Short mmCIF file of C-alpha atoms in Angstrom, two decimals:
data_model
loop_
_atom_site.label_atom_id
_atom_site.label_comp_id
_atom_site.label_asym_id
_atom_site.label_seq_id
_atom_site.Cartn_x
_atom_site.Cartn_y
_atom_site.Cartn_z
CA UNK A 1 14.09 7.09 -21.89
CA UNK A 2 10.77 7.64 -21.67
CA UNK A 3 9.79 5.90 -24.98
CA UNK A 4 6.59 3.28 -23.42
CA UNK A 5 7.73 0.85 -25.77
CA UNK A 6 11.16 1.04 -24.45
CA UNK A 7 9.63 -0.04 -21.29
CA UNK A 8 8.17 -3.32 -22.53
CA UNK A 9 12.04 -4.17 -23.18
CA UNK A 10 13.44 -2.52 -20.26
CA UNK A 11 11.10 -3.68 -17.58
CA UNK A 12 8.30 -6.05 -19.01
CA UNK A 13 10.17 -8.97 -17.73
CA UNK A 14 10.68 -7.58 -14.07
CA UNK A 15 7.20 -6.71 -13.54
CA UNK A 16 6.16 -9.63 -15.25
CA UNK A 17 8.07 -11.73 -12.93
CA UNK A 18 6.57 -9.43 -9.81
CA UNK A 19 2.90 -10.19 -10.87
CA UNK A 20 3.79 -13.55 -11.45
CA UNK A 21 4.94 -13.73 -7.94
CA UNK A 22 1.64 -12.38 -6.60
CA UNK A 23 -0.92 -13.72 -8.93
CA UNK A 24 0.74 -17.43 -9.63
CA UNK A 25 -0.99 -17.48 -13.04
CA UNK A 26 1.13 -16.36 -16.65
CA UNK A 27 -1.99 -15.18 -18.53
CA UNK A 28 -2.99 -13.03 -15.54
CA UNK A 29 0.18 -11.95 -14.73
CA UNK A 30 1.08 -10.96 -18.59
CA UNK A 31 -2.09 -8.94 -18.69
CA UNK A 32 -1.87 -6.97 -15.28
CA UNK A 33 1.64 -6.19 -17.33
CA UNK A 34 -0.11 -4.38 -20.03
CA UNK A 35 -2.71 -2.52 -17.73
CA UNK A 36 0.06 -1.55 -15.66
CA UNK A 37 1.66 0.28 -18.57
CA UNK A 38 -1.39 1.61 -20.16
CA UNK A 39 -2.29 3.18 -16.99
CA UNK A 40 1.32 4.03 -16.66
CA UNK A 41 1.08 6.48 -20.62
CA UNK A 42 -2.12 7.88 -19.00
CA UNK A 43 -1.09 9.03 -15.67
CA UNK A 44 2.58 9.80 -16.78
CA UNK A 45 2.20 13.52 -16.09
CA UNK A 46 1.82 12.02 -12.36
CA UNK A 47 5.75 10.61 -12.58
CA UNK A 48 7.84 13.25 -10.71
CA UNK A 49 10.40 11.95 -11.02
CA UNK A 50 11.76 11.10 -7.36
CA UNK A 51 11.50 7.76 -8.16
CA UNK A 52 13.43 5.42 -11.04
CA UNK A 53 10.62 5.01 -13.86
CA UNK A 54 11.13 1.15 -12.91
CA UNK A 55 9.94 2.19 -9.66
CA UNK A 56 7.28 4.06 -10.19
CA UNK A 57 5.69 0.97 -13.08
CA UNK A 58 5.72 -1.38 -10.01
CA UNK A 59 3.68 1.05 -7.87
CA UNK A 60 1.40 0.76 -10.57
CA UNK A 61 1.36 -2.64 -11.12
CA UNK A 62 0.86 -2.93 -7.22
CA UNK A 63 -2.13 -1.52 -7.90
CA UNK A 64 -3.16 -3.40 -10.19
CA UNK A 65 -2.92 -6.29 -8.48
CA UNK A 66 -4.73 -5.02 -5.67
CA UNK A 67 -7.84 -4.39 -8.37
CA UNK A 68 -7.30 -7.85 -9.28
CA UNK A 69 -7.87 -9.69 -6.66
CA UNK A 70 -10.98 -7.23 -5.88
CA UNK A 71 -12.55 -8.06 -8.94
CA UNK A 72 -11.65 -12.12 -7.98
CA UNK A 73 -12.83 -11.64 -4.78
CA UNK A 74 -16.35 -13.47 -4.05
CA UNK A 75 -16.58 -11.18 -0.72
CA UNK A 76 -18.60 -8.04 -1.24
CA UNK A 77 -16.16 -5.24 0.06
CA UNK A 78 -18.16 -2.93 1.48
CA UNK A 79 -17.60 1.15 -0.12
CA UNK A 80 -19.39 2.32 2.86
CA UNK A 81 -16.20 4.27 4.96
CA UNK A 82 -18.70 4.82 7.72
CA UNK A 83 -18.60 1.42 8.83
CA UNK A 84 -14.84 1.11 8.70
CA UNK A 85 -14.61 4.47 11.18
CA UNK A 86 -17.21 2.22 13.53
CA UNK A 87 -14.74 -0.58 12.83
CA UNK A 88 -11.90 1.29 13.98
CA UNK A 89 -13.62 3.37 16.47
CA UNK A 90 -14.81 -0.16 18.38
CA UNK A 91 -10.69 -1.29 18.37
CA UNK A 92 -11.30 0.73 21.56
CA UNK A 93 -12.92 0.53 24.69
CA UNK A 94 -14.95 3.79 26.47
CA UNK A 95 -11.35 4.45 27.95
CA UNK A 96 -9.81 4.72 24.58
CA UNK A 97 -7.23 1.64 25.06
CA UNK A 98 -6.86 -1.20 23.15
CA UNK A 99 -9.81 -3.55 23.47
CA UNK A 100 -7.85 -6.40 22.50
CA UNK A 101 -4.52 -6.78 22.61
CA UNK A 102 -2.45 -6.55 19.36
CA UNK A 103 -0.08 -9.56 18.58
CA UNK A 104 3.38 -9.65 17.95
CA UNK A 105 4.12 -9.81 14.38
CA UNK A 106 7.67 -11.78 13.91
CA UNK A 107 7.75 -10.81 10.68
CA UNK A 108 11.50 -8.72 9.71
CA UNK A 109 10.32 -5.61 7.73
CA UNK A 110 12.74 -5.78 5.04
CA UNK A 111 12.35 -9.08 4.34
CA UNK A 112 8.66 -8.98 4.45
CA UNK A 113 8.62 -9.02 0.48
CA UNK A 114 10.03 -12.65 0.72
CA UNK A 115 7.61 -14.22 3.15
CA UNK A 116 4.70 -15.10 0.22
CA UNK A 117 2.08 -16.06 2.99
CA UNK A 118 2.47 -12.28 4.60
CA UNK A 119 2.27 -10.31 1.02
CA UNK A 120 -0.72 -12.63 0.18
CA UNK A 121 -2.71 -11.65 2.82
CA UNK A 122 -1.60 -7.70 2.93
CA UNK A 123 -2.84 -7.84 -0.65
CA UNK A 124 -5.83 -9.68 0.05
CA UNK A 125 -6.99 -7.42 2.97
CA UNK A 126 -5.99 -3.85 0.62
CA UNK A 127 -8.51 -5.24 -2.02
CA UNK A 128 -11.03 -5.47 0.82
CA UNK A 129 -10.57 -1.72 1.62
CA UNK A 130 -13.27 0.06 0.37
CA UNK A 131 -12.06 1.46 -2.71
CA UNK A 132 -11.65 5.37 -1.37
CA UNK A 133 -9.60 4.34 1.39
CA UNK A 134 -7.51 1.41 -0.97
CA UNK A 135 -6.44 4.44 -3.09
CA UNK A 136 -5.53 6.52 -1.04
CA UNK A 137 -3.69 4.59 0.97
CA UNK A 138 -1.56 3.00 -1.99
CA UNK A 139 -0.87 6.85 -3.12
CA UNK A 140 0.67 7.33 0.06
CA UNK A 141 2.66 3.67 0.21
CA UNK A 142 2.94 2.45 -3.41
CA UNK A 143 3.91 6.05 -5.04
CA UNK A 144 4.98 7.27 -1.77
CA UNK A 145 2.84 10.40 -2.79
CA UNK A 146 3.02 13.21 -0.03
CA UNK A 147 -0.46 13.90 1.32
CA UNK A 148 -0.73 17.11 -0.24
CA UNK A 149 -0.26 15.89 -3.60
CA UNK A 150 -2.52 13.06 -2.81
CA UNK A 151 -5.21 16.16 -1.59
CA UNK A 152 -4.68 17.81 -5.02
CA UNK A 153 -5.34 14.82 -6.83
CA UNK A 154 -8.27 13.32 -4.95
CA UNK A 155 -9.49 17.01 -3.91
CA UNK A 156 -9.64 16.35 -0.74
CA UNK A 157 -8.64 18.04 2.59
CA UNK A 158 -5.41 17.29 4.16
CA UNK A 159 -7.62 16.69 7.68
CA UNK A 160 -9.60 14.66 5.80
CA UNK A 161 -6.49 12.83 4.36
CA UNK A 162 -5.46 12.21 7.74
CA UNK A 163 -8.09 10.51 8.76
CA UNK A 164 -8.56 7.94 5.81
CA UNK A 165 -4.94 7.11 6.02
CA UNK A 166 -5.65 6.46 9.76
CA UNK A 167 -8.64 4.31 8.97
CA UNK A 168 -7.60 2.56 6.42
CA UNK A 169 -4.38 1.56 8.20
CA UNK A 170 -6.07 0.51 11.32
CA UNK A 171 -8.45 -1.58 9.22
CA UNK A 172 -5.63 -3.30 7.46
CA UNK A 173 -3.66 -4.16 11.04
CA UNK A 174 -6.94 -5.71 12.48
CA UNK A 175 -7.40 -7.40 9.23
CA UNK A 176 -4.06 -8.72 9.13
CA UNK A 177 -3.96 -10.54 12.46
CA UNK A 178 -7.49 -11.56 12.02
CA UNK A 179 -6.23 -13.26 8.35
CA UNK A 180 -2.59 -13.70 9.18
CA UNK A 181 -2.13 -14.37 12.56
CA UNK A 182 -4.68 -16.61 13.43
CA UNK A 183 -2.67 -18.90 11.33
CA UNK A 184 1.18 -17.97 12.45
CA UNK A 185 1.44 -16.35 15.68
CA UNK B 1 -0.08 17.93 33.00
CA UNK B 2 -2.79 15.75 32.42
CA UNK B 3 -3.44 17.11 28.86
CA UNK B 4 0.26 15.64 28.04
CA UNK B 5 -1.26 12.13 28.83
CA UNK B 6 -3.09 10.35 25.63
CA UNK B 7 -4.64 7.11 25.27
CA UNK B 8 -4.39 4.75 23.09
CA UNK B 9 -6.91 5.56 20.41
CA UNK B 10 -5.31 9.06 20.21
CA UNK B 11 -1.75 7.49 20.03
CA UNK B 12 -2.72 5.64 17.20
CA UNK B 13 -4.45 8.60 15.01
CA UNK B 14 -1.31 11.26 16.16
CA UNK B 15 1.44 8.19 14.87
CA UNK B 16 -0.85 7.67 11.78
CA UNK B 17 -0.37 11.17 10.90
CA UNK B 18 2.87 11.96 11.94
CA UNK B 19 3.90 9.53 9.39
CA UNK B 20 2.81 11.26 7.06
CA UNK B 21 4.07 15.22 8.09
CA UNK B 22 5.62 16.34 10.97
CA UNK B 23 3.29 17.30 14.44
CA UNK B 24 3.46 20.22 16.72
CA UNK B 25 6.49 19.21 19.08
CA UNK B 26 3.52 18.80 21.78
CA UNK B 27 1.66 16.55 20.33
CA UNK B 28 5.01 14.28 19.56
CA UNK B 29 5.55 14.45 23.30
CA UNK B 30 2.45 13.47 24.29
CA UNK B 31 3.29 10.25 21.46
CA UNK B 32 6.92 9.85 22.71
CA UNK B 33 5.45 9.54 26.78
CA UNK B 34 2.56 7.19 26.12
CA UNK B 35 5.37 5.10 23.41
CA UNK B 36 7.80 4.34 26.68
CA UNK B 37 4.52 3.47 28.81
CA UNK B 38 2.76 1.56 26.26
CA UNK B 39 3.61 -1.68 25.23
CA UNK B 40 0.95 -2.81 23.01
CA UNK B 41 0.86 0.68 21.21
CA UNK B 42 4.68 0.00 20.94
CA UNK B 43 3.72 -3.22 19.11
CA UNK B 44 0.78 -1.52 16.59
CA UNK B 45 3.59 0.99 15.55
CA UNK B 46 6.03 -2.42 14.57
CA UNK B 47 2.98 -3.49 12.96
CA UNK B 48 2.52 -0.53 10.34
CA UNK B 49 6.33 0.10 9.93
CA UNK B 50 5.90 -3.40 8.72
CA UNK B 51 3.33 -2.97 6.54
CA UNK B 52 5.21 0.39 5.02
CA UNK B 53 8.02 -1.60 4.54
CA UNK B 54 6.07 -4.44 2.33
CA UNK B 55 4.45 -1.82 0.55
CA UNK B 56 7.24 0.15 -0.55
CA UNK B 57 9.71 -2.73 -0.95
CA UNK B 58 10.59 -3.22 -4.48
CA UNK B 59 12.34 -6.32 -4.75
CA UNK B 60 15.48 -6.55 -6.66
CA UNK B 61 16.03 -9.49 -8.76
CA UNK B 62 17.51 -11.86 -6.17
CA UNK B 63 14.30 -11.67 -4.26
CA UNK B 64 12.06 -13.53 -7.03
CA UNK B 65 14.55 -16.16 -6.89
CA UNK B 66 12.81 -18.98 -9.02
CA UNK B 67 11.30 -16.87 -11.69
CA UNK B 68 14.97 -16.17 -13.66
CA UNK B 69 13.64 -18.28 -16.63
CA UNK B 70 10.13 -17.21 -16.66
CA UNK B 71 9.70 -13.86 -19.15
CA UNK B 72 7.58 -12.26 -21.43
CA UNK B 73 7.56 -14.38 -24.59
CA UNK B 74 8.25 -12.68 -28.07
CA UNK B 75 4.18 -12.34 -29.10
CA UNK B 76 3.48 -11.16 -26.08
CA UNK B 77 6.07 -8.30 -26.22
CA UNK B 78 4.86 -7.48 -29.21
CA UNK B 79 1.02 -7.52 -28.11
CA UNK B 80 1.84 -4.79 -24.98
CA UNK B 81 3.76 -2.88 -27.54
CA UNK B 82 0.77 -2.50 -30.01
CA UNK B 83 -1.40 -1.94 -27.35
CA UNK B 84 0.84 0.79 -25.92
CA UNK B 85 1.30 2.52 -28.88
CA UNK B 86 -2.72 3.19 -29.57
CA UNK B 87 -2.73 4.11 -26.35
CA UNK B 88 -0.21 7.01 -26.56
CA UNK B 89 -2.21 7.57 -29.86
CA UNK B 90 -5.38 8.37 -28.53
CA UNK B 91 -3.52 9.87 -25.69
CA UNK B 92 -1.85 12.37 -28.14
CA UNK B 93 -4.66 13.06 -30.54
CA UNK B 94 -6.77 14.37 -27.32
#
């Protein structure tokens, strides 16, 4: 089953199609496909098995994708997670309440996949992370990594796990709305 | 009393976390009170149950609709393969 060539058989076509959704282009999309499953041999110690195996290769190749469009990306993402906890921290006024008030996103979770515009920006703005925050936070929502195994492998603190998933998801809301939203709501 | 009242900055980090592990039953008070009084809190946690939900969504099949024709072709099949198996090569010789 867990024969890697078995997987080009078993689910190269799926997560071709899935990058192919995301990136629009077959070249790209056919190599994100092998990355995807080279990283996947590496880091298969890593598969615990809670997940299907076809599972888990998409969580990779979300990844992926995410590193993709960083790399295509002419905006210089900034790596300093300083100025992301300022960013956050000035969401707030002195009082600590919302400074501005967040929209209403119609958007139904479970069909969220299926509205292109929304997954195109939520990828956009996770490859503008800076790149400790990005991987930590798909850990915790690609692989659905607990944050203790996420603190083992990043050898971190679980405090200080808390508070990058906390950044990083308040700078991906406010990103969202400000990329989104402006155009939708 | 008072200390059962937060605002909405420490709403936001306590329903951060306690998606993540579970919070001293307190502390969830303190999140469940200022959740009924709070509308636009009430909207930021829609927002990243969204965003949790696009993550971990894996689509089945239905939901590429389009794509049914569009696969790997032969060469590249084979290409990933070779590549995969130096990869578990090196991997194994290490």
């Amino acid at each position: 089953m867990h024969d890697p060539e078995q997987w080009v058989d078993l689910y190269g076509n799926y997560m071709y199609r899935y990058a192919l959704s995301r990136v629009g282009d077959t070249a790209t999309a056919q190599d994100l496909v092998q990355e995807a499953l080279v990283a996947a041999i590496k880091a298969f110690e890593r598969f615990q098995g809670r997940s299907s195996v076809k599972t888990w290769l998409i969580a990779i190749l979300k990844r992926k994708i995410v590193d993709h469009f960083r790399q295509k990306s002419n905006r210089q993402t900034t790596d300093d997670i300083e100025t992301i906890a300022d960013r956050v921290d000035a969401l707030f006024d002195e009082t600590g309440h919302w400074k501005v008030k967040p929209n209403e996103w119609t958007v139904n979770p479970g069909l969220a996949y299926e509205q292109q515009e929304f997954m195109d920006v939520l990828y956009r703005c996770l490859s503008e992370l800076p790149t400790r925050l990005s991987e930590i936070f798909m850990l915790r929502e690609f692989e659905e990594l607990s944050t203790s195994d996420i603190c083992r492998q990043l050898s971190i603190t679980e405090s200080n796990s808390w508070v990058m998933l906390y950044r990083a998801r308040m700078q991906l809301r406010s990103c969202m709305e400000q990329n989104w939203l402006d155009g939708d709501a | 009393m008072a200390g059962w009242m937060i605002n909405c900055k420490e709403y936001a980090s306590l329903m951060s976390r306690s998606s993540d592990q579970s919070i001293p039953l307190w502390k969830w008070v303190s999140m469940k009170m200022h959740h009924i009084l709070c509308p636009f809190c009430r909207q930021v946690r829609r927002q990243l149950e969204v965003i949790r939900s696009a993550c971990r969504l894996t689509p089945d099949d239905e939901a590429l609709a389009g794509m049914e024709g569009r696969r790997l072709s032969d060469e590249a099949c084979q290409q990933i393969k070779s590549v995969l198996q130096k990869t578990a090569k090196a991997k194994d010789s290490r």
